[in-house]
Coordinates of C-alpha atoms in Angstrom, one line a residue:
X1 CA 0.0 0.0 0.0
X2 CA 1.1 3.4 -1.0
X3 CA 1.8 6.6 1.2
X4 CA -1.2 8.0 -0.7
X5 CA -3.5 4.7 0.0
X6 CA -2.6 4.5 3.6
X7 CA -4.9 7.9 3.9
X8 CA -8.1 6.0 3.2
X9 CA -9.5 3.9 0.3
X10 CA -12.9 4.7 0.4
X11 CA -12.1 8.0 -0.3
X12 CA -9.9 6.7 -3.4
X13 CA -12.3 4.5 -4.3
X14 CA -14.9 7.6 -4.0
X15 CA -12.7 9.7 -6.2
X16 CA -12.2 6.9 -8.6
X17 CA -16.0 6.4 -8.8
X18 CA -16.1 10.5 -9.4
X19 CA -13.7 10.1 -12.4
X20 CA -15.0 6.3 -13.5
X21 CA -11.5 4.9 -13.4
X22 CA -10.1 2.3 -11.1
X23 CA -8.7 3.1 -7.9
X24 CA -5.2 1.8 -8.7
X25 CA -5.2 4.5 -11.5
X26 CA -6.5 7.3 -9.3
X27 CA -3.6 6.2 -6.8
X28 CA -0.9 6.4 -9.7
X29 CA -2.3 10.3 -10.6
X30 CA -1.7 11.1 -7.2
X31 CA 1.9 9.8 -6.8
X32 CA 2.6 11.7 -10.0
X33 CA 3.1 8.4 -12.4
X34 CA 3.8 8.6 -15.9
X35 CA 2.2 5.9 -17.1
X36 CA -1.5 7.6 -17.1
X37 CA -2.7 9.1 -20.5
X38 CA -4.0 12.7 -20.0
X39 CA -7.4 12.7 -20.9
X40 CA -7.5 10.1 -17.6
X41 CA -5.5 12.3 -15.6
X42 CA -7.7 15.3 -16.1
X43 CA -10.2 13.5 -15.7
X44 CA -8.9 12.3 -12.3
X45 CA -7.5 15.8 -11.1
X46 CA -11.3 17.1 -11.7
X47 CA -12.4 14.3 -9.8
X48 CA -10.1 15.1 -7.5
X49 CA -11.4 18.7 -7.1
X50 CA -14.7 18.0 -6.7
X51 CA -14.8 15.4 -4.2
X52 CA -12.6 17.8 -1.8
X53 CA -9.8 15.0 -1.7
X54 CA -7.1 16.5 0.6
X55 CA -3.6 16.4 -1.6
X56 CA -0.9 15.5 0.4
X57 CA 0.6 17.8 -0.6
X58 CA -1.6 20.1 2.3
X59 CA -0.3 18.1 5.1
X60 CA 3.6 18.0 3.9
X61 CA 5.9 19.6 6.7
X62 CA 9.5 20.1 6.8
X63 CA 11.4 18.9 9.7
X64 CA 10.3 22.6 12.0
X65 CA 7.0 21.5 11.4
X66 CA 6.2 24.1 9.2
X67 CA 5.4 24.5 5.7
X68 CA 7.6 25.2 2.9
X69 CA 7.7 27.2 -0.3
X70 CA 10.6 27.2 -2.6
X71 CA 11.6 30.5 -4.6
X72 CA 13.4 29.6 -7.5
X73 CA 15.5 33.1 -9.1
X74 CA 18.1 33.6 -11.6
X75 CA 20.0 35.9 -10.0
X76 CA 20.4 38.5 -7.1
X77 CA 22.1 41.1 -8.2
X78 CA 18.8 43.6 -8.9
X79 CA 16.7 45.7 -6.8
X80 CA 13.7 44.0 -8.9
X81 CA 15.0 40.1 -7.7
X82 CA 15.3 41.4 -4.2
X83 CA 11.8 43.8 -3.9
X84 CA 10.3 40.4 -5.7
X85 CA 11.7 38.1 -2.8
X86 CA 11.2 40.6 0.4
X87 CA 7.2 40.8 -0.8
X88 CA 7.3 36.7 -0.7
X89 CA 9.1 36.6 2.6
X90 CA 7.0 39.3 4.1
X91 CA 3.6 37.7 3.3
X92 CA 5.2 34.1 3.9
X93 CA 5.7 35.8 7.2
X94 CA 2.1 36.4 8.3
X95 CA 1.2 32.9 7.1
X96 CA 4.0 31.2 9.1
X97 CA 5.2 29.6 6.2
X98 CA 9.4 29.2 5.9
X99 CA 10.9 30.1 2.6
X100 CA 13.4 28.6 0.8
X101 CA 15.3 30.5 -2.0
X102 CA 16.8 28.5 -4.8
X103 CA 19.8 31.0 -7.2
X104 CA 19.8 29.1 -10.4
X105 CA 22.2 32.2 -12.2
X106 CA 25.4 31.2 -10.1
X107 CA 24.7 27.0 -10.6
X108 CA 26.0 25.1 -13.7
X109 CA 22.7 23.3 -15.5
X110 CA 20.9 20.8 -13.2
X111 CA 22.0 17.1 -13.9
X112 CA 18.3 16.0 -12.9
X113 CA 16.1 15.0 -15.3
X114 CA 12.2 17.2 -14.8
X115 CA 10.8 13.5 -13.2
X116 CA 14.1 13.7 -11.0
X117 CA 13.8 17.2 -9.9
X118 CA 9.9 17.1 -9.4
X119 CA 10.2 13.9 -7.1
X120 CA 13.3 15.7 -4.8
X121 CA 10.7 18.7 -4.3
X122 CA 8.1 16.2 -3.0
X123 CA 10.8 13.8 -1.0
X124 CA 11.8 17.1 0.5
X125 CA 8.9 18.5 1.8
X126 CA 7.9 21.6 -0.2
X127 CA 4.8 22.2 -0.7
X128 CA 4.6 24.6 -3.4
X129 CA 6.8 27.3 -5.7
X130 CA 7.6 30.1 -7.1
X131 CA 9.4 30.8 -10.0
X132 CA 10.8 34.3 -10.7
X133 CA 12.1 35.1 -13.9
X134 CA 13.3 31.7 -15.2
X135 CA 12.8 29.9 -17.8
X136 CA 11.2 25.8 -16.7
X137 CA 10.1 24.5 -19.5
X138 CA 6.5 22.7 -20.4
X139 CA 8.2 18.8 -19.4
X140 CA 9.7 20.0 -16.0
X141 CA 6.3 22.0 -15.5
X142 CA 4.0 18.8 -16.1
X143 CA 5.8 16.9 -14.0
X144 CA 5.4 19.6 -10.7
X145 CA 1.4 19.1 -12.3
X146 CA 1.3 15.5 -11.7
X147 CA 2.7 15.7 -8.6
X148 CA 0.3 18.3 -7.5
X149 CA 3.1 20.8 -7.1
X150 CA 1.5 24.4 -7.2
X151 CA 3.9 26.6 -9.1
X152 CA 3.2 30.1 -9.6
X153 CA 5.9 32.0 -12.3
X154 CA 6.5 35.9 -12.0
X155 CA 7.1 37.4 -15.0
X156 CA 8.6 33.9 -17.4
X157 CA 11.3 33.7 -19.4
X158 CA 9.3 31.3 -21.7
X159 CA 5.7 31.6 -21.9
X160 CA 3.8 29.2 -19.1
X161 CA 1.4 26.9 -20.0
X162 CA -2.3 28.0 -19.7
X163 CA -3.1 25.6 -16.4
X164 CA -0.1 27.6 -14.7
X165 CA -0.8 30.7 -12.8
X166 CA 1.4 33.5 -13.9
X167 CA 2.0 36.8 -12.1
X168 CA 2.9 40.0 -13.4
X169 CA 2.7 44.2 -14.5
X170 CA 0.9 45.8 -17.3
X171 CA 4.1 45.7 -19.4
X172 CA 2.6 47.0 -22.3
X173 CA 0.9 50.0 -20.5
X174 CA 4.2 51.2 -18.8
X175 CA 6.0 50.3 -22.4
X176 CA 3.3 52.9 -23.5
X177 CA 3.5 55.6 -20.7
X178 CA 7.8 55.5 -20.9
X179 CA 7.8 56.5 -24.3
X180 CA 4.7 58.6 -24.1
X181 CA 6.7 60.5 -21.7
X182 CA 9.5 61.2 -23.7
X183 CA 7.7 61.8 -26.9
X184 CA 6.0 64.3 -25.3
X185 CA 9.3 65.7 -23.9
X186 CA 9.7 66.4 -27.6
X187 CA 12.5 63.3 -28.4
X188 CA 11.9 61.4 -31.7
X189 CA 15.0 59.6 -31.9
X190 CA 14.7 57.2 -29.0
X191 CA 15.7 54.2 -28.5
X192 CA 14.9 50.5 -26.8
X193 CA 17.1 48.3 -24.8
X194 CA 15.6 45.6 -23.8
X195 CA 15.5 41.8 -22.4
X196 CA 15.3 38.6 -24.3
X197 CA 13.5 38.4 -27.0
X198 CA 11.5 35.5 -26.0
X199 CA 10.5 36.8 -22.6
X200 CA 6.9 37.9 -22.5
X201 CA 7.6 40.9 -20.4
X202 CA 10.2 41.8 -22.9
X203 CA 7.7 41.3 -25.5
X204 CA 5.1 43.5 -24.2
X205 CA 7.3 46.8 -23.1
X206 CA 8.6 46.4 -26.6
X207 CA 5.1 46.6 -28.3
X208 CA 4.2 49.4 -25.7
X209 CA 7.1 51.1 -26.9
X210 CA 6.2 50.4 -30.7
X211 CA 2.3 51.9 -30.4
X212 CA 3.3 54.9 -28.6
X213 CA 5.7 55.5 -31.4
X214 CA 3.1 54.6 -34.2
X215 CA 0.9 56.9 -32.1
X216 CA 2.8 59.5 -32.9
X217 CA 3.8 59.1 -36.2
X218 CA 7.7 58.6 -35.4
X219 CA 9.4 55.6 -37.0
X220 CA 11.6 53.3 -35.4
X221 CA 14.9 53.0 -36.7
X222 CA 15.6 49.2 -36.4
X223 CA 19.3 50.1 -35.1
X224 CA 17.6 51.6 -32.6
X225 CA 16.1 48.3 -30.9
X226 CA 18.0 46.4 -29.2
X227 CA 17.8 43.0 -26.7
X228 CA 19.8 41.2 -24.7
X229 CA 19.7 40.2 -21.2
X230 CA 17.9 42.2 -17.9
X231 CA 21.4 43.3 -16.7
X232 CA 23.0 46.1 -16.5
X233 CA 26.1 44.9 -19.1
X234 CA 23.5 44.8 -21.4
X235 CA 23.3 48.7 -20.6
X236 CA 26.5 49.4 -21.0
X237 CA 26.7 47.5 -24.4
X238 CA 23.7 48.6 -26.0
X239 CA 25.1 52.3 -25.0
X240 CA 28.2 52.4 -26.8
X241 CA 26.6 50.5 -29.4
X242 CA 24.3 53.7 -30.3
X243 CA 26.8 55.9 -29.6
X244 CA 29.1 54.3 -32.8
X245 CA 25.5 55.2 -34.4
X246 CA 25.6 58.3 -37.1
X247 CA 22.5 59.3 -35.8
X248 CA 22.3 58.5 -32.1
X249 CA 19.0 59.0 -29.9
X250 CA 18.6 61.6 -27.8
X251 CA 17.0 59.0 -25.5
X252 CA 17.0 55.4 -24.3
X253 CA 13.8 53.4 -22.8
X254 CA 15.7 51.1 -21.0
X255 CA 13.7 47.7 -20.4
X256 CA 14.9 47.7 -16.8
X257 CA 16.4 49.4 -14.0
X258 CA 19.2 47.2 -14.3
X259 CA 19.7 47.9 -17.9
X260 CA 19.2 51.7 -17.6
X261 CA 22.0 51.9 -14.8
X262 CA 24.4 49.8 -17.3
X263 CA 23.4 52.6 -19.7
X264 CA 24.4 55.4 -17.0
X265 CA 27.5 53.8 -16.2
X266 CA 28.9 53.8 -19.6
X267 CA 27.6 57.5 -20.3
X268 CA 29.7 58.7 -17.7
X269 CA 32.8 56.9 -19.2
X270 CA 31.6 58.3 -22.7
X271 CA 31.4 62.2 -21.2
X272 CA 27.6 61.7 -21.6
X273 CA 25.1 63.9 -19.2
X274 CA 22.2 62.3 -18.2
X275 CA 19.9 63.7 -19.4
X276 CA 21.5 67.2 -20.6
X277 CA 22.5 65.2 -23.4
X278 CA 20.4 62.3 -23.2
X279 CA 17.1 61.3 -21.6
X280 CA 16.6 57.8 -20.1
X281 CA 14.2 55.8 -18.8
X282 CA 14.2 52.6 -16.9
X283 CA 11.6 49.8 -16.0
X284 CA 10.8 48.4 -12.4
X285 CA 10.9 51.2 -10.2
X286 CA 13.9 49.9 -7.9
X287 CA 15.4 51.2 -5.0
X288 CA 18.3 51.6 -7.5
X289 CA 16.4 54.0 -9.5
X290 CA 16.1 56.4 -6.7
X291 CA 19.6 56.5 -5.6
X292 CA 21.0 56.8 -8.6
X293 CA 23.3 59.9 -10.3
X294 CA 20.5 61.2 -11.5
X295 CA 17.7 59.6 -10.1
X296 CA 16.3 57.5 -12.8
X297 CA 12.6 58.3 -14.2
X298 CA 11.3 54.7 -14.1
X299 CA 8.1 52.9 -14.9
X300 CA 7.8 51.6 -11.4
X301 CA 6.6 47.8 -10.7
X302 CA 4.5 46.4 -7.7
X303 CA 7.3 44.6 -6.8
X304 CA 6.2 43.3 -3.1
X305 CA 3.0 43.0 -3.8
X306 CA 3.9 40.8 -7.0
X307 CA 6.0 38.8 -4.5
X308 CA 2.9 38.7 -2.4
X309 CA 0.2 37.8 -5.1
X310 CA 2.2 35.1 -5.6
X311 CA 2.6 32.9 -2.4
X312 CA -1.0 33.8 -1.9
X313 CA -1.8 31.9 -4.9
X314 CA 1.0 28.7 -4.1
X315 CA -1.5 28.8 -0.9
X316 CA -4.8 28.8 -2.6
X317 CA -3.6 25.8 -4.5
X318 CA -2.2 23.8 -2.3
X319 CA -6.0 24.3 -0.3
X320 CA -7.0 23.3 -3.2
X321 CA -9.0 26.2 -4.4
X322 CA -10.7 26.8 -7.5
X323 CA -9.0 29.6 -9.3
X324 CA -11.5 31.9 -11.3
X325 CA -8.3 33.2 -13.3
X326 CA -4.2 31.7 -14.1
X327 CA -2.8 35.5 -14.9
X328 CA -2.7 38.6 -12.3
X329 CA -1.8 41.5 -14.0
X330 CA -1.4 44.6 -11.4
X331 CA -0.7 48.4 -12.9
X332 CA 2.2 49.7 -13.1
X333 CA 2.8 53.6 -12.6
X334 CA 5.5 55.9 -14.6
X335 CA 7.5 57.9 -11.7
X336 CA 9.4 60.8 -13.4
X337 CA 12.6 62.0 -11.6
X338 CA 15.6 63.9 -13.0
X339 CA 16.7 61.2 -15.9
X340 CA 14.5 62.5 -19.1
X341 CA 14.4 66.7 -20.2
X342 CA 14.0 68.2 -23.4
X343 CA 16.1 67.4 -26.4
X344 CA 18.8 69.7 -26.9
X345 CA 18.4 71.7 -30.0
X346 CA 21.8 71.4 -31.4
X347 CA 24.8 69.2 -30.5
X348 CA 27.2 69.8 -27.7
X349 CA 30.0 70.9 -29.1
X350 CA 32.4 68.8 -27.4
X351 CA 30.3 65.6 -27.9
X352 CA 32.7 63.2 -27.9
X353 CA 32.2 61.3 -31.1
X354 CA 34.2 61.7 -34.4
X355 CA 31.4 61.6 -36.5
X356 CA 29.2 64.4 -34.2
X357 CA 26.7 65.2 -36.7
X358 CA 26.8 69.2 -38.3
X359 CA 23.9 71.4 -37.6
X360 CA 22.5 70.4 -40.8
X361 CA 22.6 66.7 -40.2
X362 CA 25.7 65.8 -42.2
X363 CA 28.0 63.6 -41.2
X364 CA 31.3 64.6 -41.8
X365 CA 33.6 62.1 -44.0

């Protein structure tokens, strides 16, 4: 008999009746077994749900006695990671629920097979995650399902499957609002640095950024568009990169803090004032953008409460709670500071490029 059996096999038996299977097969969905086809497992996990079966999962404890939520993050090194995690922590407080935080960034790739590092959740007593701008794919993501892991994502890497509940910001409005802002400042030539290409968030500041621009009739230079990673090297990069340009921007959208403070960096090494020169923007409203030199105009994120928003939802789940929606979306706010001004009329005349554009928009040979 089977851990899961040993809690009662009327009530299998009642769940299997629920889902007209055998019980054997019910026990097999429960233990998170392959070897079930997945019209019967959905048939079983709605069975499951209706007869108010108590997952295991509910009554898992790590050695304290308490329960346990993972938090699995790519790296640490950004006010948005750490605003992220001290929202989970906070509301994991309240709840008396321990947290454990996983850093993939620093970790070479996981020998464990999905199967492998779905079961070690499970033999180690967590009892639900949260994934925070990583990229699991749709196998290692099934296999938490069958297990009756809740998993909650915070802004993916790769886009979730539609059973998984996802957490996030308008992207697309605050994509919008940033380069409303500057458009209205009177910039035309601006620019985009953003994440990867595949990530949704990414996707969605970007296509902000593009109907705010098509709003106004400006067209976007595809030089002008650039992604790489949420880091602030990326900045830096993408800086010098439209510097070498013959027509740089006179500002940057930045598609993070991170990136935006990359961008600052190397316009100090460059002789560039921020934003005498040129106006930028950054994404996240971080405690980085307010202490930075000059404090960054940012299209600030609900951060803590994303953190928030998502344990509540691991513990919804794991009561097993029918969930009347799989995305949260919360509003994000453009903050201005003293990042973004008007664009100059003409050119410093010590900007230090060789191929400074004339006043009549030659560039010299």
């Amino acid at each position: 008999m089977s851990r899961i059996e040993s809690q009662g096999k009327l009530t299998l038996a009642a769940v299997a009746r629920e889902a007209g299977v055998s019980t054997p097969t019910v026990s097999k969905v429960i233990n998170g077994r392959d070897d079930v086809s997945a019209d019967t497992r959905a048939k079983v996990l709605t069975a499951l749900a209706r007869t108010g079966y108590k997952s295991p999962l509910q009554n898992r404890r790590n050695v304290s006695g308490r329960q346990m939520v993972e938090v699995v993050i790519d790296n640490l090194e950004s006010g948005y990671a750490v605003e992220v995690l001290n929202g989970v922590v906070e509301s994991a407080a309240v709840s008396d629920i321990e947290v454990l935080l996983n850093v993939t960034g620093k970790q070479g790739a996981s020998t464990l097979t999905p199967e492998q590092r779905a079961q070690r959740i499970v033999d180690e007593g967590r009892c639900g995650m949260i994934v925070v701008t990583s990229a699991f794919g749709d196998a290692q993501l099934d296999a938490f399902h069958r297990r009756q892991i809740p998993v909650v994502v915070i802004d993916p890497l790769n886009p979730p499957p539609g059973d998984v509940v996802s957490v996030g910001a308008s992207n697309w409005a605050g994509g919008k609002a940033a380069t409303s802002h500057l458009l209205e400042l009177g910039h035309r030539r601006i620019a985009y640095l953003g994440g990867p290409d595949a990530a949704e968030c990414n996707q969605a500041r970007l296509h902000g950024f593009m109907a705010a621009m098509r709003s106004a009739g400006v067209r976007v230079e595809d030089e002008y568009v650039l992604s790489g990673q949420f880091r602030s090297e990326h900045g830096a990069k993408g800086m010098k990169h439209l510097l070498g340009l013959d027509q740089p921007p006179t500002a940057i959208f930045a598609g993070s803090d991170s990136i935006a403070l990359g961008v600052l960096a190397e316009a100090r090494r460059q002789g560039i004032r921020v934003p005498e020169d040129m106006s930028l923007v950054g994404f996240d409203g971080t405690y980085q953008a307010e202490e930075s030199v000059p404090p960054l105009t940012s299209v600030s994120q609900p951060l803590q409460e994303m953190g928030a928003t998502a344990l509540r939802f691991v513990l919804r789940q794991m009561r097993g709670e029918l969930l009347d929606s799989r995305r949260v979306e919360l509003a994000t706010e453009l903050v201005v500071r003293e990042s973004t001004a008007p664009p100059r009329e003409e050119p410093r005349e010590d900007w230090p490029r060789k191929n400074r554009p004339h006043k009549d928009g030659m560039i010299p040979g």
